[in-house]
Coordinates of C-alpha atoms (C1' of nucleotides) in Angstrom, one line a residue:
Chain D
X1 CA 23.9 -24.5 0.7
X2 CA 25.9 -22.8 3.4
X3 CA 23.9 -19.6 2.7
X4 CA 20.5 -21.2 3.0
X5 CA 21.5 -23.4 5.9
X6 CA 22.8 -20.4 7.8
X7 CA 19.6 -18.5 7.1
X8 CA 17.3 -21.3 8.2
X9 CA 19.4 -21.9 11.4
X10 CA 19.1 -18.2 12.1
X11 CA 15.4 -18.4 11.5
X12 CA 14.8 -21.3 13.9
X13 CA 16.1 -19.0 16.7
X14 CA 14.9 -15.6 15.6
X15 CA 11.6 -16.3 13.9
X16 CA 9.0 -13.7 14.8
X17 CA 5.7 -15.0 16.1
X18 CA 3.0 -13.7 13.7
X19 CA -0.6 -14.8 13.4
X20 CA -0.3 -16.1 9.8
X21 CA 2.5 -18.3 10.8
X22 CA 0.2 -20.6 12.8
X23 CA -1.6 -21.7 9.6
X24 CA -1.1 -22.9 6.1
X25 CA -4.7 -22.2 5.1
X26 CA -4.5 -20.6 1.7
X27 CA -7.2 -18.0 2.5
X28 CA -5.3 -16.6 5.4
X29 CA -1.9 -16.8 3.8
X30 CA -3.3 -15.0 0.7
X31 CA -4.9 -12.4 2.8
X32 CA -1.8 -11.7 4.8
X33 CA 0.4 -11.5 1.6
X34 CA -2.0 -9.0 -0.1
X35 CA -2.1 -6.8 3.0
X36 CA 1.7 -6.9 3.4
X37 CA 2.5 -5.9 -0.2
X38 CA 4.6 -2.7 0.1
X39 CA 3.5 -2.6 3.7
X40 CA 5.5 -3.2 6.9
X41 CA 4.3 -5.8 9.2
X42 CA 3.8 -3.3 12.0
X43 CA 1.4 -1.4 9.9
X44 CA -0.4 -4.4 8.3
X45 CA -0.9 -6.5 11.4
X46 CA -4.0 -4.8 12.8
X47 CA -5.6 -4.9 9.4
X48 CA -5.0 -8.6 9.1
X49 CA -6.7 -9.2 12.5
X50 CA -9.6 -7.0 11.5
X51 CA -10.1 -8.8 8.2
X52 CA -9.9 -12.3 9.8
X53 CA -12.4 -11.3 12.4
X54 CA -14.8 -9.7 10.0
X55 CA -14.3 -12.4 7.3
X56 CA -13.2 -15.7 8.7
X57 CA -13.4 -17.4 5.3
X58 CA -13.3 -16.6 1.7
X59 CA -17.1 -16.8 1.2
X60 CA -17.7 -14.2 4.0
X61 CA -15.3 -11.9 2.2
X62 CA -16.9 -12.6 -1.2
X63 CA -20.4 -11.8 0.1
X64 CA -19.5 -8.5 1.8
X65 CA -20.4 -5.2 0.1
X66 CA -17.4 -3.4 -1.5
X67 CA -17.9 -0.4 0.8
X68 CA -17.4 -2.6 3.8
X69 CA -14.2 -4.1 2.4
X70 CA -12.9 -0.6 1.6
X71 CA -13.9 0.7 5.0
X72 CA -11.8 -2.0 6.7
X73 CA -8.9 -1.2 4.3
X74 CA -9.2 2.5 5.0
X75 CA -5.8 4.0 5.9
X76 CA -3.7 1.2 4.5
X77 CA -3.3 2.7 1.0
X78 CA -2.9 1.2 -2.4
X79 CA -6.7 0.6 -2.5
X80 CA -6.5 -1.4 -5.7
X81 CA -5.3 -4.2 -3.4
X82 CA -8.7 -4.1 -1.6
X83 CA -10.7 -4.0 -4.8
X84 CA -8.7 -6.9 -6.3
X85 CA -8.9 -8.8 -3.0
X86 CA -12.7 -8.6 -3.1
X87 CA -12.9 -9.6 -6.7
X88 CA -10.6 -12.6 -6.2
X89 CA -12.6 -13.7 -3.2
X90 CA -15.8 -13.8 -5.3
X91 CA -14.0 -15.7 -8.0
X92 CA -12.6 -18.3 -5.6
X93 CA -15.9 -18.6 -3.7
X94 CA -18.2 -18.9 -6.7
X95 CA -16.1 -20.1 -9.7
X96 CA -13.6 -22.3 -7.9
X97 CA -16.0 -23.8 -5.3
X98 CA -14.2 -22.0 -2.5
X99 CA -10.8 -23.6 -3.2
X100 CA -7.7 -21.5 -3.9
X101 CA -5.5 -22.6 -6.8
X102 CA -2.8 -24.9 -5.5
X103 CA 0.1 -24.1 -7.8
X104 CA 2.3 -21.1 -8.6
X105 CA 1.1 -21.1 -12.2
X106 CA -2.6 -21.0 -11.3
X107 CA -2.2 -18.6 -8.4
X108 CA -0.6 -16.2 -10.8
X109 CA -3.9 -15.9 -12.6
X110 CA -5.6 -14.4 -9.7
X111 CA -6.1 -10.6 -9.7
X112 CA -3.8 -8.8 -7.4
X113 CA -1.4 -11.8 -7.2
X114 CA 1.9 -11.3 -9.0
X115 CA 5.2 -13.2 -9.0
X116 CA 6.0 -12.5 -5.4
X117 CA 2.6 -13.4 -3.9
X118 CA 2.2 -16.5 -6.1
X119 CA 5.6 -17.7 -5.0
X120 CA 4.8 -16.9 -1.4
X121 CA 1.5 -18.8 -1.3
X122 CA 2.8 -21.7 -3.4
X123 CA 5.8 -22.2 -1.2
X124 CA 4.1 -21.6 2.2
X125 CA 0.9 -23.5 1.6
X126 CA 2.0 -26.2 -0.8
X127 CA 5.8 -26.3 -0.4
X128 CA 6.3 -25.6 -4.1
X129 CA 9.9 -24.8 -5.0
X130 CA 9.4 -21.2 -5.8
X131 CA 11.7 -18.5 -4.4
X132 CA 10.1 -15.3 -3.3
X133 CA 11.6 -12.0 -4.4
X134 CA 10.6 -9.0 -2.3
X135 CA 12.4 -5.9 -1.0
X136 CA 14.1 -8.0 1.8
X137 CA 15.3 -10.7 -0.5
X138 CA 16.8 -8.1 -3.0
X139 CA 18.7 -6.5 -0.1
X140 CA 20.1 -9.7 1.4
X141 CA 21.1 -11.2 -2.0
X142 CA 22.7 -8.0 -3.3
X143 CA 24.7 -7.6 -0.2
X144 CA 25.8 -11.1 0.5
X145 CA 26.7 -11.9 -3.2
X146 CA 27.8 -8.3 -3.9
X147 CA 25.5 -7.8 -6.9
X148 CA 25.3 -4.1 -7.9
X149 CA 22.7 -4.6 -10.7
X150 CA 19.9 -2.0 -10.0
X151 CA 16.9 -3.8 -8.4
X152 CA 14.1 -1.8 -9.8
X153 CA 14.5 -2.7 -13.5
X154 CA 13.2 -5.6 -15.5
X155 CA 16.8 -6.9 -15.9
X156 CA 17.4 -6.5 -12.2
X157 CA 14.3 -8.6 -11.5
X158 CA 15.5 -11.4 -13.8
X159 CA 19.0 -11.4 -12.3
X160 CA 17.8 -11.5 -8.7
X161 CA 15.0 -13.9 -9.4
X162 CA 17.4 -16.4 -10.8
X163 CA 19.8 -15.9 -7.9
X164 CA 17.0 -16.3 -5.4
X165 CA 15.8 -19.5 -7.1
X166 CA 19.4 -20.9 -7.1
X167 CA 19.7 -20.3 -3.4
X168 CA 16.3 -21.7 -2.4
X169 CA 16.5 -24.6 0.0
X170 CA 14.5 -27.1 -2.1
X171 CA 14.0 -29.4 1.0
X172 CA 11.9 -26.7 2.7
X173 CA 10.9 -23.8 0.5
X174 CA 8.3 -22.6 2.9
X175 CA 10.8 -22.3 5.7
X176 CA 13.6 -20.8 3.6
X177 CA 11.5 -18.1 2.0
X178 CA 10.2 -16.9 5.3
X179 CA 13.7 -17.1 6.8
X180 CA 15.3 -14.9 4.2
X181 CA 12.5 -12.3 4.5
X182 CA 12.6 -12.2 8.3
X183 CA 16.4 -11.9 8.1
X184 CA 16.1 -8.9 5.8
X185 CA 13.4 -7.3 7.9
X186 CA 15.2 -7.6 11.3
X187 CA 18.9 -8.2 10.7
X188 CA 20.0 -7.2 7.2
X189 CA 18.0 -3.9 7.4
X190 CA 18.1 -0.9 5.0
X191 CA 19.7 1.2 7.7
X192 CA 21.3 0.5 11.1
X193 CA 22.3 -2.9 9.7
X194 CA 23.4 -5.4 12.3
X195 CA 26.6 -6.7 10.8
X196 CA 28.2 -7.0 14.2
X197 CA 26.2 -10.1 15.2
X198 CA 25.5 -11.4 11.7
X199 CA 26.0 -15.1 11.1
X200 CA 26.7 -14.4 7.4
X201 CA 29.1 -11.5 7.7
X202 CA 32.3 -13.6 7.3
X203 CA 31.4 -14.6 3.7
X204 CA 29.3 -11.5 2.9
X205 CA 30.8 -9.6 -0.1
X206 CA 29.3 -6.3 0.9
X207 CA 30.6 -6.6 4.5
X208 CA 34.1 -7.6 3.3
X209 CA 34.3 -4.8 0.8
X210 CA 32.6 -2.2 2.9
X211 CA 29.7 -1.9 0.5
X212 CA 26.9 -2.6 2.9
X213 CA 25.5 1.0 2.8
X214 CA 25.8 1.1 -1.0
X215 CA 23.9 -2.1 -1.8
X216 CA 21.3 -2.7 -3.1
X217 CA 21.5 -0.2 -5.9
X218 CA 18.2 1.4 -6.8
X219 CA 17.4 3.9 -9.6
X220 CA 16.0 7.1 -8.2
X221 CA 12.3 7.8 -8.3
X222 CA 10.8 10.8 -9.9
X223 CA 9.8 13.8 -7.8
X224 CA 6.2 13.9 -6.7
X225 CA 3.8 16.2 -8.6
X226 CA 2.2 19.1 -6.9
X227 CA -1.6 19.3 -7.1
X228 CA -4.2 21.7 -5.7
X229 CA -7.3 20.2 -4.2
X230 CA -10.3 22.2 -3.0
X231 CA -12.9 20.1 -1.1
X232 CA -16.3 21.6 -0.9
X233 CA -17.9 20.7 2.4
X234 CA -21.6 21.6 2.1
X235 CA -23.3 22.0 5.4
X236 CA -27.1 22.4 5.7
X237 CA -29.0 23.6 8.7
X238 CA -30.4 20.1 9.3
X239 CA -26.9 18.6 9.4
X240 CA -26.6 17.1 6.0
X241 CA -23.7 17.2 3.5
X242 CA -22.6 15.8 0.1
X243 CA -20.2 13.0 -0.5
X244 CA -19.1 11.6 -3.9
X245 CA -17.4 8.4 -4.8
X246 CA -14.2 8.5 -6.7
X247 CA -14.2 6.8 -10.1
X248 CA -11.8 6.6 -13.0
X249 CA -8.1 5.8 -12.9
X250 CA -6.5 8.0 -10.4
X251 CA -5.8 7.7 -6.6
X252 CA -8.4 6.5 -4.1
X253 CA -10.7 4.8 -6.6
X254 CA -13.8 3.6 -4.9
X255 CA -13.4 5.8 -1.8
X256 CA -15.6 8.7 -0.9
X257 CA -14.8 12.4 -0.6
X258 CA -16.4 15.8 -0.3
X259 CA -17.1 17.2 -3.8
X260 CA -13.7 18.1 -5.2
X261 CA -12.5 21.1 -7.3
X262 CA -9.0 20.6 -8.6
X263 CA -7.2 23.7 -9.9
X264 CA -4.0 24.5 -11.6
X265 CA -3.0 27.0 -9.0
X266 CA -4.3 28.0 -5.6
X267 CA -7.8 29.5 -5.9
X268 CA -9.0 32.6 -4.1
X269 CA -12.1 33.0 -2.0
X270 CA -13.5 35.4 -4.5
X271 CA -13.0 33.2 -7.5
X272 CA -14.3 30.1 -5.8
X273 CA -17.4 32.0 -4.6
X274 CA -18.2 33.0 -8.2
X275 CA -17.8 29.5 -9.5
X276 CA -20.1 28.1 -6.9
X277 CA -22.7 30.8 -7.5
X278 CA -22.7 29.9 -11.2
X279 CA -23.7 26.4 -10.4
X280 CA -26.5 27.0 -7.9
X281 CA -29.3 29.4 -7.2
X282 CA -29.5 28.9 -3.5
X283 CA -27.9 31.5 -1.2
X284 CA -24.8 30.3 0.6
X285 CA -22.0 31.4 2.8
X286 CA -18.4 30.4 2.0
X287 CA -15.6 30.1 4.5
X288 CA -12.2 28.5 4.5
X289 CA -11.5 25.9 7.2
X290 CA -7.7 25.8 7.0
X291 CA -5.9 29.1 6.4
X292 CA -2.7 27.3 5.5
X293 CA -2.8 24.6 2.9
X294 CA -2.8 21.1 4.3
X295 CA -0.1 19.2 2.3
X296 CA -0.9 15.5 2.1
X297 CA 2.2 13.8 0.9
X298 CA 2.0 10.6 -1.2
X299 CA 4.9 8.9 -2.8
X300 CA 4.0 10.4 -6.2
X301 CA 1.9 13.4 -5.4
X302 CA 1.8 16.3 -3.0
X303 CA -1.7 17.4 -2.5
X304 CA -2.1 21.1 -1.4
X305 CA -5.5 21.0 0.1
X306 CA -8.1 23.5 1.1
X307 CA -11.3 22.6 2.8
X308 CA -14.1 25.1 2.1
X309 CA -17.2 25.1 4.2
X310 CA -20.4 26.1 2.3
X311 CA -23.3 26.9 4.6
X312 CA -26.7 26.5 3.0
X313 CA -30.3 26.3 4.1
X314 CA -31.0 22.8 2.7
X315 CA -29.6 20.1 0.4
X316 CA -31.2 17.9 -2.2
X317 CA -32.1 14.3 -2.0
X318 CA -28.7 12.7 -2.5
X319 CA -27.2 14.3 0.5
X320 CA -26.3 12.3 3.5
X321 CA -26.5 12.9 7.3
X322 CA -23.3 14.1 9.0
X323 CA -23.9 11.3 11.4
X324 CA -23.5 8.8 8.6
X325 CA -20.1 10.1 7.5
X326 CA -18.3 7.5 9.6
X327 CA -19.8 4.6 7.6
X328 CA -18.1 5.6 4.3
X329 CA -14.6 4.6 3.3
X330 CA -12.6 7.8 2.9
X331 CA -8.9 8.7 2.3
X332 CA -6.8 9.5 5.3
X333 CA -6.8 13.1 4.2
X334 CA -10.6 13.3 4.5
X335 CA -10.7 11.3 7.7
X336 CA -8.3 13.7 9.4
X337 CA -10.4 16.7 8.3
X338 CA -13.6 15.1 9.6
X339 CA -11.9 14.6 12.9
X340 CA -10.5 18.1 13.1
X341 CA -13.7 19.9 12.0
X342 CA -15.8 17.9 14.3
X343 CA -18.9 19.3 12.7
X344 CA -19.8 21.3 15.8
Chain T
dA1 C1' 10.3 -0.5 -20.0
dA2 C1' 8.0 3.0 -17.5
dC3 C1' 4.5 4.7 -14.7
dG4 C1' 0.8 5.2 -11.2
dC5 C1' -0.7 3.8 -7.0
dG6 C1' -0.9 5.4 0.0
dG7 C1' 0.5 6.0 4.0
dG8 C1' 3.5 5.4 8.0
dG9 C1' 8.0 5.3 10.0
dG10 C1' 13.0 5.8 10.5
dA11 C1' 17.3 8.5 10.2
Chain H
dT1 C1' 14.0 15.6 3.5
dC2 C1' 14.6 11.3 1.5
dC3 C1' 14.2 6.4 1.6
dC4 C1' 11.9 2.1 2.6
dC5 C1' 8.2 -1.2 3.0
dA6 C1' 6.2 -9.7 2.4
dG7 C1' 4.4 -5.5 -5.4
dC8 C1' 0.8 -5.3 -9.0
dG9 C1' -1.6 -3.8 -13.1
dT10 C1' -1.7 -0.8 -17.0
dT11 C1' 0.3 1.5 -20.7

DNA sequence: AACGCGGGGGA
DNA sequence: TCCCCAGCGTT
């Protein structure tokens, strides 16, 4: 009680003014929550604005082509969020008559909506008594109550979810949930934590025992895997090129890229030239755009990338105009190349 | 229970 | 360089 009361008092003074806080419309709350999964507000905010502008309601989103949705999502990462967002919009618009589910239990059935997001929407839109558990909440709870259970295990989830639910201010779940998250994001931060002016420090276990920089405990992630990507940038005399859409299970599903040759090790100019010659009759000229590998770092992969330019006379039917490149959703790695190469 | 999935930013 | 971020779906 003291804990939640202090948090909501703190929130009434320090609450950040954010666009999705001026509404309880489920569509907008849902949209903001999907965008903000594993994403800081500073990064997600312009995407939220762009989506609201392009798709003011769920039916507009449902009726958009997937390429347009992915294009708006471009650069935000975790693209399954965009695909699930689109699929759920169609489901809500056409199977649920445009109405979002109005309970935690039913929200959980939506694709892309897990425990956190269902709790957030249920509490914010319908004031259901469901405590949210995100990175901020883990941090605040583990520090204040001195819980050293690792947070990234299934046991850790259960322990903290129960603690979170216990602390929930059942009189105002919507306000409490946003208070504890804002508190974690701006006051009880991962680093440079502001204990000096913290309203909870007196009774905070981590503060009293000098464990603030130890909690929360998190099991270490695996090292990222090294991969070698060779993008084949075909270029015809009439300014056309090839683009392919990524399918299957890996990264960037649904996005477009220049034809990709992945190798076990770095490939030489000579070897690549032979491979390409085996696959086509037409004469071509091969040159390497970047002399040093471009290393694109993702949380789980390091992509050592070469962009090869293949000059040819002409390209077959399914090629596209260089001027159309900007219409396709592409990974940041590809976008940066297009910018740098400038197709002069 | 473990793993794969992006990209930006802070220290 | 490492860690973190309004997590989720699949295996």
